[in-house]
Amino acid sequence: MISQTAINALRKTEIGARGLFIDGAQTEATSGASLTVISPIDGRPFASIADGTAADIDRAVKSARKAFEKGSWSRAAPAFRKKVLTRFADLIEKHADELAVLGVRDNGTEIGMAYKAEPLSAAGTIRYYAEATDKVYGEIAPTAESVLGLIHKEPLGVVGVIVPWNFPLMIGAWKIAPALAAGNCVVVKPPEIASLTLLRLAELASEAGLPAGVLNVVTGRGAVTGEALGLHMDVEAIAFTGSGPVGRRLLEYSARSNLKRVFLELGGKSPNIVFADAPDLKQAAVVSANGIFRNSGQVCVAGSRLLVQASVYDRFMDELLSATTRLKVGDPLDLTSDIGAVSSAEQLDKNLGFVAKAAAEGARLVTGGDRILTETGGSYMAPTIFENVTQDMQLVREEVFGPVLGVMRFENEEEAVRLANSTVYGLASAVWTANLSTAHRMVRAINAGVVHVNTYGGADITVPLGGVKQSGFGRDKSLHALEKYLDLKTAWIAL
Ligand code: NAD
């Protein structure tokens, strides 16, 4: 774990102006323009990034294509890719303190969580896919004796990666690592408010021996660089995590350009369902509070709809309130803070808009609801709980992506399933019960990519993550994710 001494030494490091990373080196944006990076910790500027344009995306795609055609990565022995990716993971671990603090200055996540979820998780993901590199086999088809049917697995070509600001390294690695392991070349478009760690990641990849052009990073505004990547005629696939509206655009871009594949990991409004026979109500309350409030609720799988069985409702709400008020919101670079800053002033305003609307629609505010620690200049929000929320309220229908929880009560299993599935989303969920049969029935009944039982939010790289319904399609993580970045080619040979 990172120490407070290390954090204090790194938190004032001069960052300066960061360029793009194209063809193995830092480079200026074609326009020469830049974007100021403001830290949500204190609302102050501390760096700048290049404001890329469509011309920069084009340079990066050309570099990636050139590297792909050259073959020093795409056609290299898998054992070579494994070696380089393993060195890459080692270097990320070596620089974990630096990357974690840099990321927190950029997006405000509490350091305890960021340290594990960002550099360490990214290194683990890269190592996982590095190890898979030389274990992917082609197939021989069961044909008649007069022919030989071979199924080759080949990289797609150039893959575009577009990620959000909540966990840019972790989510970036979920896409970059399998794409590279499969032999593709990659162009990353980081989120405009949290680009710094992905730029540093590209430098470390280069230091690890990744050939020039195999991994490029173009910063800038989503509507400019993201759109240019989505519309590019020489990109074979886009792997995206972010909001539903931008996901829809990417599908349109694909249709308007070269029919590139698009994989979408979108938002959620995940139900967390507490039955009266939950093994330990107090523990369920503590984990549920963390499941919505960690990283200020800016977690795609956050359990933002809490459903509690009526017979234990009052008891559970007491436990939940006490668990919530114990959470310390504060400087994300202080190891004693449980919750850091909201990622930006704009996001905080958006959250407060949801609070105002929930109150206006008749929900009852149990705790929180306001901006706090204003004297810091940063963007901090108190963990917020509303009860008496109903199905027609905005708070139940729309993703806040902030520390705001809506609570409903239910009488029986049937009602719990109906409420849980009454959403356009289907990313995550949880069920708390001591009854094995109830747990298994709920796992089958809930429409979501993941159902947690007697926990919230745990997972590792070995299991897939992704949604159903309007939470998107395609899966990150696990060996299944590798398949997204490989194409099948048939050889039909007459003997
Ligand atoms: P966003 O959709 O606004 O931005 C995501 C990325 O898309 C950013 O890099 C942005 O620059 C880029 N972008 C913006 N406009 C674009 C355009 N016109 N064309 C191409 N790219 C464009 O989302 P956000 O606000 O950064 O992140 C929050 C959202 O991400 C939430 O909805 C959250 O649920 C979702 N999310 C989902 C997961 C998951 O695994 N399903 C994980 C984390 C976050």
XYZ file of C-alpha atoms and ligand atoms in Angstrom:
539
model
C 0.000 0.000 0.000
C 1.142 3.543 -0.667
C 2.318 5.556 2.385
C 1.213 9.047 3.384
C 4.857 10.143 3.172
C 5.057 8.991 -0.463
C 1.761 10.728 -1.253
C 2.899 14.005 0.313
C 6.144 13.904 -1.656
C 4.301 13.338 -4.950
C 1.270 15.579 -4.581
C 3.084 18.791 -5.523
C 5.107 17.389 -8.435
C 5.259 19.805 -11.346
C 3.407 18.321 -14.328
C 3.507 21.157 -16.858
C 2.231 20.842 -20.405
C 1.679 17.322 -21.737
C 1.668 16.548 -25.454
C 0.134 13.691 -27.388
C 1.839 10.300 -27.617
C 2.124 9.219 -31.246
C 4.569 6.862 -32.965
C 6.505 6.176 -29.791
C 7.131 9.792 -28.741
C 5.535 12.853 -27.166
C 4.408 15.337 -29.785
C 2.536 18.641 -29.974
C -1.075 18.827 -31.125
C -1.306 19.976 -34.753
C -3.258 23.054 -33.671
C -0.804 23.912 -30.864
C -3.831 24.409 -28.591
C -4.124 23.038 -25.069
C -6.707 22.369 -22.350
C -6.146 23.372 -18.726
C -6.316 20.541 -16.201
C -8.129 21.532 -13.015
C -7.852 19.413 -9.894
C -11.173 18.686 -8.166
C -9.204 18.542 -4.890
C -8.912 22.342 -4.707
C -10.368 23.670 -7.949
C -6.931 24.863 -9.077
C -5.203 24.307 -12.438
C -2.106 22.109 -12.194
C -1.246 20.989 -15.732
C -2.309 21.251 -19.339
C -2.940 18.673 -22.035
C -2.873 18.985 -25.791
C -6.225 19.796 -27.369
C -6.048 17.249 -30.178
C -7.911 17.496 -33.468
C -9.090 15.164 -36.214
C -5.685 15.677 -37.868
C -3.962 14.311 -34.747
C -6.267 11.285 -34.666
C -5.388 10.716 -38.304
C -1.654 10.881 -37.506
C -2.119 8.369 -34.693
C -4.201 5.976 -36.808
C -1.627 6.173 -39.614
C 1.141 5.383 -37.140
C -0.856 2.453 -35.743
C -1.610 1.158 -39.240
C 2.056 1.435 -40.252
C 3.101 -0.521 -37.151
C 0.412 -3.111 -37.790
C 1.515 -3.648 -41.394
C 5.175 -3.783 -40.431
C 4.312 -6.767 -38.234
C 6.927 -6.338 -35.519
C 4.042 -6.568 -33.045
C 1.073 -7.986 -34.951
C 3.021 -10.894 -36.450
C 5.600 -11.281 -33.687
C 5.827 -14.586 -31.849
C 3.234 -14.503 -29.056
C 6.071 -15.238 -26.617
C 7.620 -11.872 -27.590
C 4.348 -10.024 -26.958
C 4.084 -11.810 -23.638
C 7.585 -10.703 -22.638
C 6.998 -7.048 -23.506
C 3.564 -6.912 -21.872
C 4.956 -8.529 -18.720
C 7.716 -5.884 -18.587
C 5.014 -3.250 -19.119
C 3.052 -4.587 -16.118
C 6.245 -4.637 -14.020
C 6.951 -0.994 -14.876
C 3.411 0.073 -13.940
C 3.839 -1.609 -10.565
C 7.201 0.083 -10.126
C 5.574 3.472 -10.803
C 2.333 2.691 -8.937
C 2.747 5.476 -6.360
C 3.415 8.089 -9.027
C 0.510 6.938 -11.224
C -1.931 6.719 -8.320
C -1.211 10.235 -7.028
C -1.229 11.716 -10.541
C -4.606 10.120 -11.217
C -6.109 11.349 -7.951
C -4.956 14.903 -8.634
C -6.769 14.592 -11.952
C -10.087 12.968 -10.928
C -10.375 13.134 -7.122
C -10.848 9.429 -6.301
C -9.855 8.590 -2.716
C -6.248 7.373 -2.850
C -6.849 4.116 -0.963
C -9.213 2.998 -3.665
C -7.363 4.619 -6.574
C -4.085 2.923 -5.706
C -5.617 -0.544 -5.979
C -8.172 0.173 -8.679
C -5.914 2.141 -11.000
C -2.184 1.232 -11.312
C -2.334 -2.105 -9.499
C -5.454 -3.242 -11.290
C -4.085 -2.088 -14.669
C -0.818 -3.961 -14.061
C -2.756 -7.089 -13.060
C -4.907 -6.873 -16.196
C -1.899 -6.444 -18.465
C -0.148 -9.388 -16.799
C -3.276 -11.546 -17.170
C -3.504 -10.940 -20.930
C 0.287 -11.185 -21.330
C 0.044 -14.691 -19.930
C -2.839 -15.526 -22.261
C -0.903 -14.438 -25.355
C 0.720 -17.804 -26.070
C -2.263 -19.891 -25.007
C -4.687 -18.976 -27.770
C -4.942 -21.786 -30.300
C -6.529 -21.968 -33.729
C -8.808 -24.902 -34.548
C -9.043 -27.785 -36.963
C -12.610 -28.295 -38.152
C -14.257 -31.742 -38.079
C -14.533 -32.099 -41.886
C -14.581 -34.953 -44.372
C -11.188 -36.610 -44.945
C -10.829 -35.069 -48.388
C -10.410 -31.550 -46.959
C -8.622 -29.775 -44.142
C -10.584 -26.940 -42.506
C -8.410 -24.623 -40.407
C -9.704 -21.776 -38.289
C -7.057 -19.105 -37.762
C -7.368 -16.370 -35.141
C -6.009 -13.029 -36.317
C -5.787 -9.538 -34.855
C -8.317 -7.038 -36.232
C -5.864 -4.229 -37.086
C -6.253 -0.784 -35.504
C -8.422 -0.598 -32.399
C -9.707 2.697 -30.948
C -10.171 2.861 -27.181
C -12.358 5.571 -25.594
C -12.712 5.640 -21.811
C -14.365 7.725 -19.059
C -12.753 9.673 -16.228
C -13.733 7.603 -13.206
C -11.077 4.873 -13.602
C -9.138 5.673 -16.786
C -6.242 3.271 -16.097
C -8.310 0.313 -14.942
C -10.926 0.621 -17.679
C -8.286 1.553 -20.254
C -6.274 -1.565 -19.400
C -9.387 -3.765 -19.725
C -9.389 -2.788 -23.414
C -5.777 -1.965 -24.254
C -4.336 -5.176 -22.767
C -6.441 -7.771 -24.636
C -6.240 -5.695 -27.836
C -2.422 -5.620 -27.646
C -2.160 -9.246 -26.517
C -4.109 -10.251 -29.622
C -1.612 -8.347 -31.808
C -3.607 -5.207 -32.602
C -2.303 -1.638 -32.621
C -4.210 0.846 -30.510
C -5.202 4.519 -30.456
C -6.490 5.692 -27.077
C -8.725 8.749 -26.589
C -8.617 9.479 -22.849
C -11.357 11.429 -21.049
C -10.616 15.169 -21.276
C -10.752 15.687 -17.508
C -8.491 12.729 -16.630
C -5.907 12.124 -19.339
C -2.618 12.331 -17.457
C -2.233 8.719 -16.309
C -2.968 7.257 -19.738
C -0.301 9.509 -21.260
C 2.175 8.249 -18.668
C 1.062 4.674 -19.362
C 2.023 5.033 -23.019
C 5.524 6.202 -22.016
C 5.932 3.163 -19.774
C 4.763 0.866 -22.592
C 7.438 2.337 -24.811
C 10.057 1.890 -22.087
C 8.965 -1.759 -21.799
C 9.809 -2.281 -25.474
C 6.463 -1.869 -27.215
C 7.371 -0.903 -30.807
C 6.606 2.670 -31.924
C 3.048 3.149 -33.182
C 1.601 0.119 -31.397
C 0.082 2.260 -28.619
C -0.813 5.906 -29.260
C -2.660 8.372 -27.027
C -4.483 11.421 -28.402
C -5.952 13.764 -25.798
C -8.601 16.363 -26.512
C -12.324 16.922 -26.460
C -14.629 13.958 -26.959
C -16.742 15.725 -29.561
C -13.584 16.387 -31.613
C -11.027 13.589 -31.143
C -13.555 10.945 -30.022
C -15.741 11.684 -33.005
C -12.763 11.613 -35.383
C -11.727 8.195 -34.050
C -15.290 6.891 -34.314
C -15.598 8.123 -37.901
C -12.136 7.081 -39.061
C -12.158 4.853 -42.138
C -9.046 2.936 -41.110
C -10.050 1.828 -37.597
C -11.435 -1.694 -37.314
C -13.042 -1.475 -33.885
C -13.923 0.912 -31.075
C -13.941 -0.305 -27.494
C -15.891 2.249 -25.467
C -16.869 2.804 -21.859
C -18.955 5.846 -21.067
C -22.443 7.240 -21.246
C -25.379 5.968 -23.279
C -25.727 9.064 -25.492
C -22.060 8.886 -26.586
C -22.394 5.114 -27.088
C -25.289 5.737 -29.474
C -23.176 8.238 -31.382
C -20.421 5.699 -31.812
C -22.892 3.293 -33.412
C -23.932 6.089 -35.783
C -20.301 6.910 -36.578
C -19.726 3.281 -37.447
C -22.747 3.206 -39.745
C -21.636 6.458 -41.412
C -18.044 5.317 -41.914
C -16.601 1.829 -42.384
C -18.938 -0.359 -40.277
C -16.260 -0.766 -37.633
C -17.186 -2.987 -34.707
C -18.315 -1.087 -31.626
C -18.239 -2.536 -28.111
C -20.208 -0.516 -25.570
C -19.945 -0.567 -21.788
C -22.487 2.031 -20.717
C -24.184 3.206 -17.571
C -26.298 1.492 -14.951
C -28.992 1.967 -12.317
C -28.123 -1.135 -10.386
C -30.530 -2.636 -7.825
C -29.175 -3.745 -4.458
C -31.812 -6.000 -2.886
C -31.877 -6.748 0.834
C -34.131 -9.607 1.955
C -35.224 -9.909 5.569
C -33.134 -13.082 5.950
C -29.849 -11.409 4.918
C -27.119 -13.169 6.927
C -25.911 -10.002 8.663
C -27.951 -6.822 8.218
C -25.304 -4.618 9.768
C -22.596 -5.866 7.431
C -25.013 -5.624 4.495
C -25.590 -1.969 5.393
C -21.871 -1.178 5.598
C -21.126 -2.870 2.256
C -24.192 -1.279 0.632
C -23.061 2.197 1.739
C -19.652 1.556 0.193
C -21.309 0.065 -2.868
C -22.935 3.390 -3.695
C -20.702 6.023 -2.103
C -17.109 4.936 -2.864
C -15.463 7.186 -5.445
C -18.363 9.594 -4.780
C -20.752 7.229 -6.549
C -18.777 7.524 -9.788
C -18.664 3.805 -10.354
C -20.544 2.248 -13.253
C -21.692 -0.705 -11.131
C -22.706 1.479 -8.135
C -25.735 0.106 -6.294
C -27.797 3.250 -6.755
C -31.253 1.707 -6.171
C -31.619 0.064 -2.782
C -34.603 -2.265 -2.339
C -35.278 -3.356 1.241
C -37.849 -5.916 2.384
C -40.543 -4.153 4.423
C -40.210 -6.311 7.558
C -36.594 -5.179 8.156
C -36.830 -1.767 6.521
C -36.554 0.409 9.640
C -33.765 -1.677 11.168
C -31.796 -1.705 7.950
C -32.213 2.020 7.379
C -30.842 2.736 10.877
C -27.761 0.642 10.081
C -27.386 2.256 6.664
C -27.603 5.767 8.071
C -25.027 5.006 10.715
C -22.665 3.401 8.143
C -23.114 6.396 5.836
C -22.529 9.102 8.416
C -19.332 7.329 9.507
C -17.839 7.757 6.010
C -15.316 10.576 6.031
C -15.405 12.782 2.951
C -12.212 14.748 2.506
C -8.933 15.337 0.719
C -8.594 12.306 -1.568
C -4.826 12.363 -1.000
C -5.303 11.826 2.731
C -5.283 8.104 3.488
C -7.853 8.618 6.257
C -10.515 9.886 3.815
C -13.090 7.251 2.881
C -14.455 9.323 0.011
C -12.629 11.915 -2.060
C -13.803 14.644 -4.413
C -16.423 14.594 -7.141
C -14.491 14.571 -10.432
C -15.320 18.144 -11.475
C -17.364 21.200 -10.547
C -19.689 20.443 -13.503
C -20.334 16.905 -12.273
C -21.057 18.255 -8.771
C -23.620 20.704 -10.206
C -25.223 17.839 -12.107
C -25.466 15.783 -8.907
C -27.054 18.690 -7.033
C -29.566 19.020 -9.884
C -30.632 15.409 -9.275
C -31.004 16.151 -5.557
C -33.225 19.176 -6.198
C -35.388 17.247 -8.642
C -35.766 14.258 -6.269
C -36.920 16.588 -3.475
C -39.297 18.389 -5.843
C -40.782 15.063 -6.956
C -41.571 14.133 -3.338
C -38.703 11.898 -2.245
C -37.683 12.256 1.432
C -34.095 13.315 2.088
C -32.620 11.092 4.812
C -29.087 12.518 4.815
C -26.699 14.635 2.748
C -27.880 16.432 -0.361
C -25.381 19.271 -0.291
C -21.976 20.438 -1.356
C -19.478 20.348 1.509
C -15.904 21.490 2.261
C -16.408 24.576 0.085
C -13.484 26.280 1.854
C -11.106 23.892 0.024
C -12.179 25.214 -3.375
C -12.676 21.584 -4.413
C -15.782 19.627 -5.421
C -17.052 17.609 -2.475
C -20.499 16.223 -1.853
C -22.050 14.606 1.194
C -23.252 11.025 0.686
C -26.944 11.409 0.016
C -29.872 9.088 0.719
C -33.474 9.565 -0.393
C -36.342 7.326 0.646
C -39.967 7.154 -0.447
C -38.786 7.158 -4.032
C -41.130 5.808 -6.670
C -40.697 4.230 -10.051
C -41.682 7.378 -11.973
C -39.046 9.634 -10.337
C -35.949 10.775 -12.204
C -33.779 9.424 -9.376
C -35.006 5.896 -10.086
C -34.965 6.114 -13.867
C -31.718 7.949 -14.612
C -28.116 7.334 -13.696
C -26.740 10.094 -11.442
C -23.111 8.929 -11.427
C -22.762 10.651 -8.070
C -23.152 9.828 -4.338
C -26.952 9.722 -4.373
C -28.950 6.670 -3.302
C -32.689 6.082 -3.750
C -34.375 3.589 -1.401
C -37.603 1.650 -1.978
C -39.315 -1.075 0.046
C -40.762 -4.344 -1.221
C -42.975 -7.036 0.278
C -41.949 -10.233 -1.496
C -39.574 -11.796 -4.021
C -41.887 -11.239 -6.958
C -42.132 -7.528 -6.239
C -38.350 -7.297 -5.754
C -37.743 -8.825 -9.189
C -40.304 -6.547 -10.820
C -38.782 -3.401 -9.298
C -35.214 -4.547 -9.976
C -35.919 -5.130 -13.660
C -38.008 -1.973 -14.167
C -35.157 -0.059 -15.752
C -33.652 0.379 -19.182
C -30.280 -0.575 -17.696
C -28.825 -3.978 -16.806
C -25.261 -3.664 -15.590
C -24.920 -4.885 -11.992
C -27.086 -5.932 -9.047
C -26.913 -7.602 -5.649
C -29.052 -9.835 -3.496
C -28.658 -10.288 0.255
C -30.222 -13.491 1.578
C -29.265 -16.555 3.600
C -31.537 -18.732 1.496
C -29.618 -20.530 -1.256
C -32.738 -21.119 -3.333
C -33.767 -17.453 -3.176
C -30.224 -16.463 -4.182
C -30.172 -18.767 -7.220
C -33.692 -17.793 -8.295
C -32.720 -14.123 -8.109
C -29.518 -14.698 -10.091
C -31.693 -16.132 -12.864
C -34.453 -13.533 -12.601
C -32.432 -10.304 -12.589
C -31.576 -8.844 -15.973
C -28.002 -7.698 -15.437
C -24.463 -8.594 -16.452
C -23.536 -9.385 -12.855
C -25.506 -10.423 -9.780
C -23.608 -10.225 -6.495
C -24.826 -12.375 -3.627
C -24.205 -11.272 -0.036
C -21.645 -8.727 -1.168
C -21.547 -5.700 -3.430
C -19.043 -4.903 -6.161
C -16.369 -7.536 -5.716
C -14.797 -9.043 -8.832
C -11.453 -9.746 -10.408
C -10.004 -10.065 -13.883
C -11.082 -13.713 -14.238
C -14.786 -12.859 -14.646
C -16.433 -10.822 -17.424
C -17.941 -7.359 -16.873
C -20.557 -5.769 -19.057
C -24.227 -5.116 -19.369
C -27.487 -6.121 -20.974
C -30.281 -3.860 -22.260
C -29.118 -0.218 -22.528
C -26.035 -0.877 -20.395
C -24.388 -1.971 -23.629
C -22.942 -5.101 -25.169
C -19.603 -6.849 -25.333
C -17.674 -7.852 -22.240
C -14.473 -6.526 -20.685
C -12.207 -8.777 -18.594
C -11.653 -12.551 -18.566
C -10.540 -14.609 -21.562
C -13.889 -13.813 -23.235
C -12.708 -10.231 -23.806
C -9.813 -11.476 -25.967
C -12.306 -12.777 -28.522
C -13.480 -9.213 -29.249
C -10.047 -8.325 -30.564
C -9.510 -11.435 -32.736
C -11.043 -12.268 -36.074
C -11.632 -15.769 -37.406
C -10.268 -16.783 -40.801
C -11.103 -20.073 -42.453
C -8.664 -22.031 -44.620
C -10.464 -24.711 -46.662
C -7.839 -26.983 -48.175
C -8.585 -29.759 -50.639
C -6.333 -32.704 -49.877
P -18.972 10.217 -21.567
O -19.766 9.293 -22.415
O -19.341 11.638 -21.527
O -17.447 10.181 -22.029
C -16.772 8.977 -22.212
C -15.672 9.174 -23.218
O -16.267 9.477 -24.467
C -14.726 10.329 -22.895
O -13.422 9.959 -23.231
C -15.225 11.430 -23.811
O -14.229 12.336 -24.146
C -15.664 10.639 -25.018
N -16.626 11.339 -25.865
C -17.456 12.361 -25.526
N -18.170 12.755 -26.614
C -17.796 11.959 -27.633
C -18.194 11.876 -29.004
N -19.100 12.693 -29.530
N -17.611 10.920 -29.764
C -16.708 10.071 -29.245
N -16.273 10.136 -27.975
C -16.826 11.066 -27.171
O -18.954 9.551 -20.131
P -18.210 10.083 -18.829
O -18.999 11.219 -18.314
O -16.758 10.252 -19.077
O -18.355 8.804 -17.875
C -19.504 8.532 -17.171
C -20.323 7.461 -17.866
O -19.542 6.294 -18.089
C -21.464 6.996 -16.993
O -22.638 6.876 -17.764
C -21.011 5.635 -16.500
O -22.005 4.755 -16.133
C -20.236 5.137 -17.642
N -19.310 4.091 -17.201
C -19.589 2.788 -17.541
C -18.745 1.772 -17.133
C -18.998 0.324 -17.519
O -18.110 -0.505 -17.387
N -20.164 -0.011 -18.017
C -17.618 2.075 -16.385
C -17.369 3.406 -16.035
C -18.227 4.410 -16.469
